[in-house]
Amino acid sequence: MSRHIKDRNIIIFSPTDEYNEVGKKYGIQVLSKQDILLPLKPDFMGSIYNLTLQEEMLLKKFMTKVSLKEKIFSGEIANQLKDWVAQGSIVSNKKGKTKQINLFASEEILSEEWEEIKIPNYVNTTLHKLQSKPLYFSNKPMKVLENSLILDMSEIEQEVQEIIIRYTLHNILEKYRSKKEGVARPKLLVVIEEVHNFAPTIQTTFCKDKIIQIAREGRKLGINLCLLSQRPRHFDQTVLSQCSNLFLFHIPHPDDVNHVFSVSPFYSGNYVELVQRLDVGKCLIVGNVFRYPIVCSVSFENTMNV
């Protein structure tokens, strides 16, 4: 790797597995679907699954009563919750009547022997929500700042990718903001591939606000952001305006090029035409990194040594 990035950690969010070989070659830990572990906490899970207060209380009580694995899949949590509710709710009644038990009561006192009860609707909605977003949880969630990481999200659906990015960026911001006086944190480079999917121009996503926060505040905290996109006109202009350096490869459509330069202080009509005419492997670099815009050639066989 270049000496300019050896002094910092790198976190790469990739919707594909294209960085995995880079990780092996340079000793960067690669986390795939089953290795990306989020906190096994009811309040955190409530926020990402949009649980109501009642649903979150059910989950909290379940987790205090049941011993869960150190690493557990959301679908398995839903199955265990279903079994726990059923076992704790079914009682017998010789007359065949039904009774709904208060699942939040510490002790249920019954005047008769009940055989069957009606499961509350919020139990079913909790199960449905837990099964809607397949994630892995743990009492020991992944540590995002100790070493460089590549998050291979190739087997993870879009909405779940957004949750992972939001959680990671939130952790990064909190830890860099709360650093102790005189204790320096290592500089950090955050790379987000296909960023137009996570910070689109018009729509909102689960992680868009965190990407904007990092773009606005990260530099002064020692966090650098590298954003990659093949569809720049679908990329949010607020985030784009915070990019002090642009590395532009061949972009055939003028709307894409104009979108990039619409919020850039480096605009020139000549650049639009130049970017449209660039050969494969040629790159226009515009920004603070050089005094003047330059065109360079990139060797894709040795990109980590450029």
CSV table of N, CA, C and O in Angstrom, one decimal, residues 175-224:
chain,number,residue,atom,x,y,z
A,175,LYS,N,-17.4,7.4,18.6
A,175,LYS,CA,-16.1,7.2,19.2
A,175,LYS,C,-15.1,8.2,18.9
A,175,LYS,O,-14.2,8.6,19.7
A,176,TYR,N,-15.2,8.8,17.7
A,176,TYR,CA,-14.2,9.9,17.3
A,176,TYR,C,-14.6,11.2,18.0
A,176,TYR,O,-13.7,12.0,18.4
A,177,ARG,N,-15.9,11.4,18.3
A,177,ARG,CA,-16.3,12.6,19.0
A,177,ARG,C,-15.9,12.5,20.5
A,177,ARG,O,-15.6,13.5,21.1
A,178,SER,N,-15.9,11.3,21.1
A,178,SER,CA,-15.7,11.1,22.5
A,178,SER,C,-14.3,10.8,22.9
A,178,SER,O,-14.1,10.4,24.0
A,179,LYS,N,-13.3,11.0,22.0
A,179,LYS,CA,-12.0,10.6,22.3
A,179,LYS,C,-11.4,11.5,23.5
A,179,LYS,O,-11.8,12.7,23.6
A,180,LYS,N,-10.6,10.9,24.3
A,180,LYS,CA,-10.1,11.6,25.5
A,180,LYS,C,-9.0,12.6,25.1
A,180,LYS,O,-8.3,12.5,24.1
A,181,GLU,N,-8.9,13.6,25.9
A,181,GLU,CA,-8.0,14.7,25.7
A,181,GLU,C,-6.6,14.1,25.6
A,181,GLU,O,-6.2,13.4,26.5
A,182,GLY,N,-5.8,14.4,24.6
A,182,GLY,CA,-4.4,14.0,24.5
A,182,GLY,C,-4.3,12.6,24.0
A,182,GLY,O,-3.1,12.1,23.8
A,183,VAL,N,-5.4,11.9,23.7
A,183,VAL,CA,-5.3,10.5,23.2
A,183,VAL,C,-5.8,10.6,21.7
A,183,VAL,O,-6.9,10.8,21.4
A,184,ALA,N,-4.8,10.4,20.8
A,184,ALA,CA,-5.1,10.5,19.4
A,184,ALA,C,-5.6,9.2,18.8
A,184,ALA,O,-5.1,8.1,19.1
A,185,ARG,N,-6.7,9.3,18.1
A,185,ARG,CA,-7.2,8.1,17.4
A,185,ARG,C,-6.5,8.1,16.0
A,185,ARG,O,-6.2,9.1,15.4
A,186,PRO,N,-6.3,6.8,15.5
A,186,PRO,CA,-5.7,6.7,14.2
A,186,PRO,C,-6.6,7.4,13.1
A,186,PRO,O,-7.9,7.3,13.2
A,187,LYS,N,-6.0,8.0,12.1
A,187,LYS,CA,-6.8,8.5,11.0
A,187,LYS,C,-7.5,7.3,10.3
A,187,LYS,O,-7.1,6.2,10.3
A,188,LEU,N,-8.7,7.7,9.8
A,188,LEU,CA,-9.6,6.6,9.2
A,188,LEU,C,-10.0,7.0,7.8
A,188,LEU,O,-10.4,8.2,7.5
A,189,LEU,N,-10.0,6.1,6.9
A,189,LEU,CA,-10.5,6.2,5.6
A,189,LEU,C,-11.7,5.3,5.4
A,189,LEU,O,-11.6,4.1,5.5
A,190,VAL,N,-12.9,5.9,5.1
A,190,VAL,CA,-14.1,5.2,4.9
A,190,VAL,C,-14.4,5.2,3.4
A,190,VAL,O,-14.5,6.2,2.8
A,191,VAL,N,-14.5,4.0,2.9
A,191,VAL,CA,-14.8,3.8,1.4
A,191,VAL,C,-16.2,3.2,1.3
A,191,VAL,O,-16.5,2.2,1.8
A,192,ILE,N,-17.1,3.9,0.5
A,192,ILE,CA,-18.4,3.4,0.2
A,192,ILE,C,-18.6,3.2,-1.3
A,192,ILE,O,-18.6,4.2,-2.1
A,193,GLU,N,-18.7,2.0,-1.7
A,193,GLU,CA,-18.9,1.6,-3.1
A,193,GLU,C,-20.4,1.8,-3.5
A,193,GLU,O,-21.3,1.6,-2.6
A,194,GLU,N,-20.7,2.1,-4.7
A,194,GLU,CA,-22.0,2.2,-5.2
A,194,GLU,C,-22.8,3.2,-4.3
A,194,GLU,O,-24.0,2.9,-3.9
A,195,VAL,N,-22.2,4.3,-4.0
A,195,VAL,CA,-22.8,5.2,-3.0
A,195,VAL,C,-24.1,5.8,-3.4
A,195,VAL,O,-24.9,6.2,-2.6
A,196,HIS,N,-24.4,5.8,-4.7
A,196,HIS,CA,-25.7,6.3,-5.2
A,196,HIS,C,-26.9,5.5,-4.6
A,196,HIS,O,-28.0,6.0,-4.6
A,197,ASN,N,-26.6,4.2,-4.3
A,197,ASN,CA,-27.7,3.4,-3.7
A,197,ASN,C,-27.9,3.8,-2.2
A,197,ASN,O,-29.0,3.5,-1.7
A,198,PHE,N,-27.0,4.3,-1.5
A,198,PHE,CA,-27.1,4.6,-0.1
A,198,PHE,C,-27.3,6.1,0.2
A,198,PHE,O,-27.8,6.4,1.3
A,199,ALA,N,-26.9,7.0,-0.7
A,199,ALA,CA,-27.2,8.4,-0.6
A,199,ALA,C,-27.7,8.9,-1.9
A,199,ALA,O,-27.0,9.7,-2.6
A,200,PRO,N,-28.9,8.5,-2.3
A,200,PRO,CA,-29.5,8.9,-3.6
A,200,PRO,C,-29.9,10.4,-3.6
A,200,PRO,O,-30.0,11.0,-2.6
A,201,THR,N,-30.1,10.9,-4.8
A,201,THR,CA,-30.4,12.3,-5.0
A,201,THR,C,-31.7,12.7,-4.3
A,201,THR,O,-31.8,13.7,-3.6
A,202,ILE,N,-32.8,12.0,-4.5
A,202,ILE,CA,-34.1,12.4,-4.0
A,202,ILE,C,-34.6,11.5,-2.8
A,202,ILE,O,-34.9,12.0,-1.8
A,203,GLN,N,-34.5,10.2,-3.0
A,203,GLN,CA,-35.1,9.3,-1.9
A,203,GLN,C,-34.2,9.4,-0.7
A,203,GLN,O,-33.0,9.8,-0.7
A,204,THR,N,-34.8,9.0,0.4
A,204,THR,CA,-34.1,8.8,1.7
A,204,THR,C,-33.8,7.3,1.9
A,204,THR,O,-34.5,6.4,1.3
A,205,THR,N,-32.8,7.0,2.6
A,205,THR,CA,-32.4,5.6,3.0
A,205,THR,C,-32.1,5.6,4.5
A,205,THR,O,-32.0,6.6,5.1
A,206,PHE,N,-32.0,4.4,5.0
A,206,PHE,CA,-31.7,4.2,6.4
A,206,PHE,C,-30.4,4.8,6.8
A,206,PHE,O,-30.2,5.2,8.0
A,207,CYS,N,-29.4,5.0,5.9
A,207,CYS,CA,-28.1,5.4,6.3
A,207,CYS,C,-27.7,6.7,5.6
A,207,CYS,O,-26.6,7.2,5.9
A,208,LYS,N,-28.6,7.3,4.9
A,208,LYS,CA,-28.2,8.6,4.1
A,208,LYS,C,-27.8,9.7,5.1
A,208,LYS,O,-26.8,10.4,4.8
A,209,ASP,N,-28.5,9.9,6.2
A,209,ASP,CA,-28.2,11.0,7.1
A,209,ASP,C,-26.8,10.8,7.7
A,209,ASP,O,-26.1,11.8,8.0
A,210,LYS,N,-26.4,9.5,8.0
A,210,LYS,CA,-25.1,9.3,8.6
A,210,LYS,C,-24.0,9.5,7.6
A,210,LYS,O,-22.9,10.0,7.9
A,211,ILE,N,-24.2,9.2,6.3
A,211,ILE,CA,-23.2,9.5,5.3
A,211,ILE,C,-23.0,11.0,5.2
A,211,ILE,O,-21.9,11.5,5.1
A,212,ILE,N,-24.2,11.8,5.2
A,212,ILE,CA,-24.1,13.2,5.2
A,212,ILE,C,-23.3,13.8,6.4
A,212,ILE,O,-22.5,14.7,6.3
A,213,GLN,N,-23.6,13.2,7.6
A,213,GLN,CA,-22.9,13.6,8.8
A,213,GLN,C,-21.4,13.4,8.7
A,213,GLN,O,-20.6,14.3,9.0
A,214,ILE,N,-21.0,12.2,8.2
A,214,ILE,CA,-19.6,11.9,8.0
A,214,ILE,C,-18.9,12.9,7.0
A,214,ILE,O,-17.8,13.4,7.2
A,215,ALA,N,-19.6,13.2,5.9
A,215,ALA,CA,-19.1,14.1,4.9
A,215,ALA,C,-18.9,15.5,5.4
A,215,ALA,O,-17.9,16.1,5.1
A,216,ARG,N,-19.8,15.9,6.3
A,216,ARG,CA,-19.7,17.3,6.9
A,216,ARG,C,-18.7,17.4,8.0
A,216,ARG,O,-18.0,18.4,8.1
A,217,GLU,N,-18.7,16.4,8.9
A,217,GLU,CA,-18.0,16.5,10.1
A,217,GLU,C,-16.7,15.7,10.2
A,217,GLU,O,-15.8,15.9,11.0
A,218,GLY,N,-16.6,14.7,9.3
A,218,GLY,CA,-15.5,13.7,9.4
A,218,GLY,C,-14.1,14.2,9.3
A,218,GLY,O,-13.2,13.9,10.1
A,219,ARG,N,-13.9,15.2,8.4
A,219,ARG,CA,-12.6,15.7,8.1
A,219,ARG,C,-11.9,16.2,9.4
A,219,ARG,O,-10.8,16.0,9.7
A,220,LYS,N,-12.6,17.0,10.1
A,220,LYS,CA,-12.0,17.6,11.3
A,220,LYS,C,-11.8,16.6,12.5
A,220,LYS,O,-11.0,16.9,13.4
A,221,LEU,N,-12.4,15.5,12.4
A,221,LEU,CA,-12.2,14.4,13.4
A,221,LEU,C,-11.1,13.4,13.0
A,221,LEU,O,-10.8,12.6,13.8
A,222,GLY,N,-10.7,13.6,11.8
A,222,GLY,CA,-9.6,12.6,11.3
A,222,GLY,C,-10.2,11.5,10.5
A,222,GLY,O,-9.6,10.4,10.3
A,223,ILE,N,-11.5,11.7,10.0
A,223,ILE,CA,-12.1,10.7,9.1
A,223,ILE,C,-12.2,11.2,7.7
A,223,ILE,O,-12.8,12.2,7.5
A,224,ASN,N,-11.6,10.5,6.8
A,224,ASN,CA,-11.7,10.8,5.4
A,224,ASN,C,-12.7,9.9,4.7
A,224,ASN,O,-12.8,8.7,5.1
